[in-house]
Coordinates of C-alpha atoms in Angstrom, one line a residue:
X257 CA 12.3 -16.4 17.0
X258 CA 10.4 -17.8 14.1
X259 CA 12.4 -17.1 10.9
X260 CA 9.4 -17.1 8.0
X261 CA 6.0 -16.0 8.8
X262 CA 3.4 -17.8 6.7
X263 CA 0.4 -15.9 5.5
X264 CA -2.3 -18.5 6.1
X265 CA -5.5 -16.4 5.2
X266 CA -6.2 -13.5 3.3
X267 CA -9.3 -11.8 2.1
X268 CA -11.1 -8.3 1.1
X269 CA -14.3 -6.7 0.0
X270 CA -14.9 -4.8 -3.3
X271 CA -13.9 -1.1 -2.4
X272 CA -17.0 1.4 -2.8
X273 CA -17.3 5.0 -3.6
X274 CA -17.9 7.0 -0.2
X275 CA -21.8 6.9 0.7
X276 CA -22.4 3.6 -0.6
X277 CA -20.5 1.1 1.3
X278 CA -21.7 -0.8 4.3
X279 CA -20.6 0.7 7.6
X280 CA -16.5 0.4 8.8
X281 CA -17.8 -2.5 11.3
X282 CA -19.6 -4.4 9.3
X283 CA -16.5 -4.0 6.4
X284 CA -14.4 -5.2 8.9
X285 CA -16.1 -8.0 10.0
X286 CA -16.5 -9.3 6.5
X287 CA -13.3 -9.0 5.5
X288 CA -12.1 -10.5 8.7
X289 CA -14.5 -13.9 8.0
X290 CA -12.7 -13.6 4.8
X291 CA -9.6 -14.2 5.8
X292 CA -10.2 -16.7 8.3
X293 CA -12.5 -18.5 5.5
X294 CA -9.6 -18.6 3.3
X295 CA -7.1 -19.9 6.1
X296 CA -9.5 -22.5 7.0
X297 CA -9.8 -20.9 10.8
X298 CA -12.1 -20.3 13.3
X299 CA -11.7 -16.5 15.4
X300 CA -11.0 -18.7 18.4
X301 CA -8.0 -19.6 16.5
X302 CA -6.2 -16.2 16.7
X303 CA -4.5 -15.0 19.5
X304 CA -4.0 -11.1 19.0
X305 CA -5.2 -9.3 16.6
X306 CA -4.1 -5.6 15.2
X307 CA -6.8 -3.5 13.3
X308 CA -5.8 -0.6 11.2
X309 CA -8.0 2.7 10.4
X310 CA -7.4 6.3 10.6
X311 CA -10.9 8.3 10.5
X312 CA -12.5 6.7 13.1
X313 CA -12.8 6.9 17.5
X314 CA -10.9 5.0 19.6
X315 CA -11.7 1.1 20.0
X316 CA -13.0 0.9 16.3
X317 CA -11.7 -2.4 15.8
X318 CA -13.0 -4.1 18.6
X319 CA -16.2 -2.8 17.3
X320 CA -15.7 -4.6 14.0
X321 CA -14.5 -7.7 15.4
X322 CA -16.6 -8.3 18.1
X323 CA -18.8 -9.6 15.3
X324 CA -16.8 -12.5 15.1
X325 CA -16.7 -13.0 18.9
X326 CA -16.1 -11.6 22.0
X327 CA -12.9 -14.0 22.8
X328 CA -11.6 -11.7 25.1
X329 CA -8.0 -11.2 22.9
X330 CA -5.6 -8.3 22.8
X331 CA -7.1 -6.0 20.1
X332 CA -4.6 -3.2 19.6
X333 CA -5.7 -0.1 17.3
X334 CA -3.5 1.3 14.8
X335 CA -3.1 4.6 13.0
X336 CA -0.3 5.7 10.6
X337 CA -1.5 7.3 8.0
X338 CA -2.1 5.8 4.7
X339 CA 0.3 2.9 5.8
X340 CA -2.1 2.1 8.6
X341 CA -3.1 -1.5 6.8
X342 CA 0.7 -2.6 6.4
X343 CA 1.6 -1.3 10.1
X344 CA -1.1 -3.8 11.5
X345 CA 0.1 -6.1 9.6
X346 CA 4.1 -5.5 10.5
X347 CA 2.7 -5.6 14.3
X348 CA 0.8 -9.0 13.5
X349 CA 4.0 -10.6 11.9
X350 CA 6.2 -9.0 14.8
X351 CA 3.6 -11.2 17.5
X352 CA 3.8 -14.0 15.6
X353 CA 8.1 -13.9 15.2
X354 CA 9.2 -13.5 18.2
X355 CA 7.0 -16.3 19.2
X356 CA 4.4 -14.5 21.8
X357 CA 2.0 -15.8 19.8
X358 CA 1.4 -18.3 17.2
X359 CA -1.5 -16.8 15.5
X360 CA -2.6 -13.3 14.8
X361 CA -5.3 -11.2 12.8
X362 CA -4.2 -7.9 10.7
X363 CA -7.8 -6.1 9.6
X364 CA -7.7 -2.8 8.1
X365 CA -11.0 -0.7 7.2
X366 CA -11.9 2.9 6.4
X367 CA -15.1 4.2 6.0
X368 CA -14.6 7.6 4.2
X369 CA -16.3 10.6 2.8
X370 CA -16.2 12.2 -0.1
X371 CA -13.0 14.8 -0.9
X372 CA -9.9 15.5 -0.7
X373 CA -8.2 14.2 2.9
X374 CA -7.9 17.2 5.7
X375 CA -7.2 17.3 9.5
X376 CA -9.9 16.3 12.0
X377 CA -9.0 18.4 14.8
X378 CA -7.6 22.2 14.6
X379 CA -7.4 22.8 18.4
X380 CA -3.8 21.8 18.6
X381 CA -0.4 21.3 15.9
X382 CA -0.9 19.3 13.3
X383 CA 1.5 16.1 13.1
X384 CA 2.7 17.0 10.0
X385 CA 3.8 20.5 11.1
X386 CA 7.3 19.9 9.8
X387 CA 6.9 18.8 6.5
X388 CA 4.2 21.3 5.9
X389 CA 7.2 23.9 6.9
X390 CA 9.2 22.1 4.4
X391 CA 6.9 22.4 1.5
X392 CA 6.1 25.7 2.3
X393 CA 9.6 26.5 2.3
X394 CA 10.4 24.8 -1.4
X395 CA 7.2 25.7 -3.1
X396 CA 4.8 27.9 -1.3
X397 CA 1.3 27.1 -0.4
X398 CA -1.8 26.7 -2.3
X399 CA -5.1 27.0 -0.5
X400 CA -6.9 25.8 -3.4
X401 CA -5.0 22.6 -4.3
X402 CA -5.9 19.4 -1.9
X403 CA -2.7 19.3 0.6
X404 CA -1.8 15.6 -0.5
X405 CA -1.6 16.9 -4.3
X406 CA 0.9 19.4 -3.5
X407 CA 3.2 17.3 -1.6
X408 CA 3.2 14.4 -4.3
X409 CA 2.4 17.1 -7.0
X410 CA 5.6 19.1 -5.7
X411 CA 8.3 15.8 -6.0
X412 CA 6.7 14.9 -9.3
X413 CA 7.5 18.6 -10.5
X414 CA 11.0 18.6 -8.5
X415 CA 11.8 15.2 -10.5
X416 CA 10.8 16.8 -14.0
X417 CA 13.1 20.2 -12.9
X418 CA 16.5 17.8 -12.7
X419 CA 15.9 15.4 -15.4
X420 CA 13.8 17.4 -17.6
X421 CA 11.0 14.3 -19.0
X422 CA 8.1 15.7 -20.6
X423 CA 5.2 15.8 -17.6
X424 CA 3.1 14.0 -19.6
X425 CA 5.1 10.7 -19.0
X426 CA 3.0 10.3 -15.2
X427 CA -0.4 10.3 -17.3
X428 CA 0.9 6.5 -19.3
X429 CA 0.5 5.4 -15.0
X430 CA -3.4 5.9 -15.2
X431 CA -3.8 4.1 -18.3
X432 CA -1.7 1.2 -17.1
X433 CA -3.8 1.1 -13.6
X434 CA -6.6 1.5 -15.3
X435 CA -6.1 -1.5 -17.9
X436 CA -4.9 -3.9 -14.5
X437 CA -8.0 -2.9 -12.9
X438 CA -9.9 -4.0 -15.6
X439 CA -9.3 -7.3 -14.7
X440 CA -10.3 -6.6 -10.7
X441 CA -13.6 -7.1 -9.3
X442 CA -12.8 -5.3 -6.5
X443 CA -11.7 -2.5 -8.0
X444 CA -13.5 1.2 -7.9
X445 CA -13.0 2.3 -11.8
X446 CA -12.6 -0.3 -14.6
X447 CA -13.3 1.6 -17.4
X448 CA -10.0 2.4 -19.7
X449 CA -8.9 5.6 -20.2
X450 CA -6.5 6.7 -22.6
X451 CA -3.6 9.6 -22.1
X452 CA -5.2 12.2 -23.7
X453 CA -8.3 11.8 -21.8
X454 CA -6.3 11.8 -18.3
X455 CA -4.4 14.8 -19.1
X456 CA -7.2 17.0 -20.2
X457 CA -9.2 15.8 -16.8
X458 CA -9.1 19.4 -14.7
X459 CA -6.2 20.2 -13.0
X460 CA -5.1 19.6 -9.6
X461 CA -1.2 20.6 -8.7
X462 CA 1.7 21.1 -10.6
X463 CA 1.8 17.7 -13.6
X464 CA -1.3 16.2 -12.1
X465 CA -4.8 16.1 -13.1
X466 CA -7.7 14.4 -11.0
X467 CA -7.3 11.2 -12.9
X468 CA -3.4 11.1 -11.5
X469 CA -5.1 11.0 -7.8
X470 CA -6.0 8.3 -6.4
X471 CA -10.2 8.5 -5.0
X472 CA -11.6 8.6 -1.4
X473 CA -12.9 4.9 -1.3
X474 CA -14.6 2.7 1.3
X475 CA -13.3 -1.0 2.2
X476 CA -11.4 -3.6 4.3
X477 CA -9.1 -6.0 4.2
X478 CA -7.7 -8.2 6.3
X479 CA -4.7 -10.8 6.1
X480 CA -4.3 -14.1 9.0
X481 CA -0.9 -14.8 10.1
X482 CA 1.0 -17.8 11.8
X483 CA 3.9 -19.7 13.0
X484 CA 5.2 -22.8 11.0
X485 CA 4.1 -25.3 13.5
X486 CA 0.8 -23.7 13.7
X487 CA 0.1 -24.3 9.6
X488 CA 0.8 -27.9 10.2
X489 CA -1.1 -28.5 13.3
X490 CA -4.5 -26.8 11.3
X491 CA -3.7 -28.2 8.3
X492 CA -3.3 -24.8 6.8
X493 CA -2.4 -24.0 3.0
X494 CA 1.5 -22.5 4.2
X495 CA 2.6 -21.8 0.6
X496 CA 3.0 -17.9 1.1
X497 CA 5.7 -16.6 3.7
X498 CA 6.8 -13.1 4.9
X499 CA 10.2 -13.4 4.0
X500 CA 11.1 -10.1 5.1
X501 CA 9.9 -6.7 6.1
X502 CA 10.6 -3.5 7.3
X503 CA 8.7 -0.3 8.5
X504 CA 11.2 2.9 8.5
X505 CA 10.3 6.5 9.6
X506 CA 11.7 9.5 9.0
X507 CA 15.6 10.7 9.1
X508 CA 16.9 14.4 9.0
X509 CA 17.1 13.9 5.1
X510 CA 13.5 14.2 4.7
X511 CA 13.9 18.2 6.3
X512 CA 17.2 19.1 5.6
X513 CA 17.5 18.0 1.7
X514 CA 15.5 21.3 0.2
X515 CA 13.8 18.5 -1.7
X516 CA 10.1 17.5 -2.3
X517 CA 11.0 14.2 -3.4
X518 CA 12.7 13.8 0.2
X519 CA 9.9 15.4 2.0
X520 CA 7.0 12.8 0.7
X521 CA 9.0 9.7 2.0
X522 CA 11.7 8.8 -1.0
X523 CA 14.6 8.0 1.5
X524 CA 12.4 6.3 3.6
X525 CA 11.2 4.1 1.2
X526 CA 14.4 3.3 -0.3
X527 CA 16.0 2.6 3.6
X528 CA 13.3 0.2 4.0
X529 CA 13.9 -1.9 0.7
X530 CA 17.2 -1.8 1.0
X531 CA 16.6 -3.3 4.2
X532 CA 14.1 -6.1 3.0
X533 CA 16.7 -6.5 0.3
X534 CA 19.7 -7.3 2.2
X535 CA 17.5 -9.2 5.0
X536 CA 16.4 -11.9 1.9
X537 CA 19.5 -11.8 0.3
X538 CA 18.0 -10.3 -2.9
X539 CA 18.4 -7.8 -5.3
X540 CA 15.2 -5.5 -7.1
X541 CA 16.1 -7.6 -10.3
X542 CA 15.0 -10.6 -8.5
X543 CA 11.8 -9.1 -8.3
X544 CA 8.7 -9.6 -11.4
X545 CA 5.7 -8.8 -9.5
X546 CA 4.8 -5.4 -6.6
X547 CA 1.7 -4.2 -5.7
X548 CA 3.5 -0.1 -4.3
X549 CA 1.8 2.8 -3.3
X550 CA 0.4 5.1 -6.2
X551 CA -1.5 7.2 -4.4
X552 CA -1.0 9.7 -7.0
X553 CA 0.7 9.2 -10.7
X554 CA 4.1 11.2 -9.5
X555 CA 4.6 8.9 -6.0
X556 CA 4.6 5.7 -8.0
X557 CA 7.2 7.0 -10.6
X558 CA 9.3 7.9 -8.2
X559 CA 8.6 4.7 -6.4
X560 CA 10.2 3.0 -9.0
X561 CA 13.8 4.1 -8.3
X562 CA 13.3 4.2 -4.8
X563 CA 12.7 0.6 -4.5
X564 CA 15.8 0.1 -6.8
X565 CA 13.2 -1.4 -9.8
X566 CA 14.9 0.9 -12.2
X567 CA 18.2 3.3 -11.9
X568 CA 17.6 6.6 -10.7
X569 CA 16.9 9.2 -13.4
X570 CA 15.1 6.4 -15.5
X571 CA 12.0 5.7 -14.7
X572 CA 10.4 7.8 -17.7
X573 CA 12.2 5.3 -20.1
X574 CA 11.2 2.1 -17.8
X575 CA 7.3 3.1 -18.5
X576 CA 8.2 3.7 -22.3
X577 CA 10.1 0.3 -22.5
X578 CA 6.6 -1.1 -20.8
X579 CA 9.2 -2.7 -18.2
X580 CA 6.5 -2.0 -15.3
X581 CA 3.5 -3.8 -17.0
X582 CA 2.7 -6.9 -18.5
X583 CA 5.4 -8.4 -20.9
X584 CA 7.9 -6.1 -19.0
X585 CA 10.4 -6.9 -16.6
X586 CA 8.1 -6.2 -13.5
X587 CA 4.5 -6.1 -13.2
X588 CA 3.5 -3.3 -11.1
X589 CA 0.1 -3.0 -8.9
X590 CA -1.7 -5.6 -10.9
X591 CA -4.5 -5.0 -8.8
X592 CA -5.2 -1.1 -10.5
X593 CA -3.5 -0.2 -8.0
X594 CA -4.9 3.0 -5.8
X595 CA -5.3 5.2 -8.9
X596 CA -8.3 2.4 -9.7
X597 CA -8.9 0.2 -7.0
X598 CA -9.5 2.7 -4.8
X599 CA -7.4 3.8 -1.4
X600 CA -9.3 3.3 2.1
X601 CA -6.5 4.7 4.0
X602 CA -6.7 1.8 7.1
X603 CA -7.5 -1.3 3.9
X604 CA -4.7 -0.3 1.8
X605 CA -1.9 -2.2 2.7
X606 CA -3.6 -5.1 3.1
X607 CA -5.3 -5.0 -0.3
X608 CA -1.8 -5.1 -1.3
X609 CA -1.2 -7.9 0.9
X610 CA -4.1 -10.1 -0.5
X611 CA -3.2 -9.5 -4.1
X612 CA 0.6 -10.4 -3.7
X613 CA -1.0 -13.9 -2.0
X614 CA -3.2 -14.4 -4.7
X615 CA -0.6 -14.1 -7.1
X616 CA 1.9 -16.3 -5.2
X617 CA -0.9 -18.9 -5.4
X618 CA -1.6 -19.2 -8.9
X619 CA -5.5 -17.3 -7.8
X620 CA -5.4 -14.0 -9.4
X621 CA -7.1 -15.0 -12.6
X622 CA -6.9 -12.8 -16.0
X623 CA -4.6 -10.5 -13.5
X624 CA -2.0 -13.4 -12.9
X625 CA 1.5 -12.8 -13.3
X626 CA 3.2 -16.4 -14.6
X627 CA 5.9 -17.9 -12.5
X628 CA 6.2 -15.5 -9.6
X629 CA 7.9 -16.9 -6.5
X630 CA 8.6 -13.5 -4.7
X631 CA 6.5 -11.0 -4.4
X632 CA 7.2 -6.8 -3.2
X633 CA 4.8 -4.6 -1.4
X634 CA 5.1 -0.7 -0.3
X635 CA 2.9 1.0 1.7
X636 CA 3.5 4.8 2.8
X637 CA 2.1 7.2 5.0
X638 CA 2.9 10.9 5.1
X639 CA 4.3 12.0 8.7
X640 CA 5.6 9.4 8.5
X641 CA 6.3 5.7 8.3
X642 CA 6.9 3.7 5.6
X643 CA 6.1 -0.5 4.9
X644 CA 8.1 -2.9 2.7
X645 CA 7.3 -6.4 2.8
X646 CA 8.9 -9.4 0.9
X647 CA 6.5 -12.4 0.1
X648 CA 7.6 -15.7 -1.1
X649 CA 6.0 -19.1 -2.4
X650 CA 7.6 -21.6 -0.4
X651 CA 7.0 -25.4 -0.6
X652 CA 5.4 -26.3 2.6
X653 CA 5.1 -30.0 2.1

């Protein structure tokens, strides 16, 4: 078993609006030279590779990286939901520590259109049949209202119930993405936006508005992973490890609570931080720097106390103390984050991963977080399955 991963490549594509990006193979294939560019590898290099989407046939990513080569490698196709990106890359790190393989490939890509998400097939039960009963159960249905938005709109409005904050607290989250993202090249919106402006955008579900959802968006990412021996043997740059990680699924809690913070994926989240927590030998406090999963204003709120970055029942005075931005105790997504970078459901979680490396690296530019030697990533998926990861700067002299 090989104790530390190291993350020897990682690279992305400025995420597009639906309708103007290139198509998901070419993406892929891009952001796959990308990563092998910035790991100083050729494709014949890797061993296995695990390719993430979820709107798109069967054998997708052999189509997108069979413009790097036809090597004849294990090319495995993954699907979980918005934490498809992170999933490939927990497979990737898997091959590579238990020592079947010394180097692997994670690529995630999405090629979307434009609206809200919806079901491709309505022949047969949909996946997410028993959280649907459990919203439907708390809060009723709205045919109107995208189904995302009223899951994450639901737990936002179940949060403001018990601790009764002013709603208006989740709009301060687009500013704050908006302002990282203004620093990101690769991000979707850029332009600034103030509180007043998000709140009177039109409304969606419950506290959110459309500029607390995060956008349909086109891109790829991809992230090259490797044993130890294998960095030294290449020559590779081995500063950046995966010190621990952790993908958790649902647990009767989720169902049986009577709560939509519950049915959208808190316990899971918290399960698997805990997990990446006690694995490192850490503590959230230890933590100044996470790129987590906002697909909507409410989810990264309550993301906050889920990953332990503030105490439950405080995350409303965490954003007011500026604790999650810069000059705070913990920089959240300072990529924009999916409110503004965009969120193609496959290229998600490794987006996250390639910011995290940039910042462990000193490479992220006006977006750089000073002296950051770990770095925390949380990718979920509804249905469900959630992805913590624990990056560290390691000296690899």
């Amino acid at each position: 078993m090989v104790t530390d991963v190291h993350v020897a490549g990682v690279g992305m594509i400025p995420f597009t609006k639906p309708g103007r990006s290139a198509t998901y193979s070419d993406m892929g294939e891009a952001a796959a030279r990308a990563a092998l560019a910035d790991a100083g590898l050729d494709y014949t290099a890797v061993q296995q590779a695990f390719v993430g989407y979820v709107y798109g046939d069967s054998t997708s990513g052999q189509a997108a990286l069979y413009g790097l080569g036809q090597t004849g490698i294990p090319i495995v196709n993954v699907n979980n939901n918005c934490s498809t990106g992170s999933s490939a890359l927990w497979l990737a790190r898997q091959a590579v520590a238990s020592g079947t393989v010394d180097c692997a490939l994670a690529l995630g890509f999405e090629q979307m259109v434009p609206g809200a998400l919806g079901s491709v097939f309505s022949d047969r039960p949909g996946p997410m049949a028993r959280q649907e009963a459990a919203r439907d159960e708390l809060q009723g249905v709205d045919p109107q209202a995208p189904m995302a938005a009223q899951f994450f709109g639901g737990a936002g409005q179940a949060y403001v119930d018990e601790f009764g904050i002013d709603p208006a607290i989740f709009a301060e989250i687009s500013v704050k993405a908006r302002k990282h993202a203004a620093n990101n090249p690769n991000a979707v919106f850029r332009t600034l936006v103030t509180a007043e402006e998000v709140l009177a955008s039109p409304k969606i579900y419950g506290p959110l508005t459309r500029l607390q959802c995060c956008p349909p968006t086109c891109g790829a990412a991809a992230a090259v992973v490797c044993t130890p021996e294998f960095a030294r043997k290449h020559g590779l740059n081995a500063d950046v490890v995966i010190r621990a990680q952790s993908l958790t699924t649902d647990t009767p809690s989720t169902f049986e609570s009577k709560d939509m913070r519950q049915v959208i994926g808190y316990d899971m989240a918290a399960a698997a931080a805990s997990n990446v927590y006690e694995s490192a030998g850490i503590g959230p406090e230890d933590i100044r720097v996470v790129e987590l999963h906002d697909c909507f204003t409410t989810n990264e709120f309550l993301t906050y106390e889920s990953l332990g970055l503030t105490p439950a029942g405080t995350a409303e005075k965490f954003i007011r103390d500026g604790d999650n931005t810069y000059g705070g105790r913990v920089v959240t997504n300072p990529s924009g984050g999916l409110l503004s970078k965009g969120h193609p459901l496959g290229a998600t979680g490794l987006a996250q991963c390639a910011e995290l490396v940039w910042q462990l690296r000193g490479q992220a530019g006006a977006r750089q977080v000073e002296g950051v030697n770990l770095a925390l990533q949380h990718n979920l998926g509804l249905g469900g399955a959630c992805v913590v990861t624990l990056y560290q700067k390691v000296d690899a002299r």
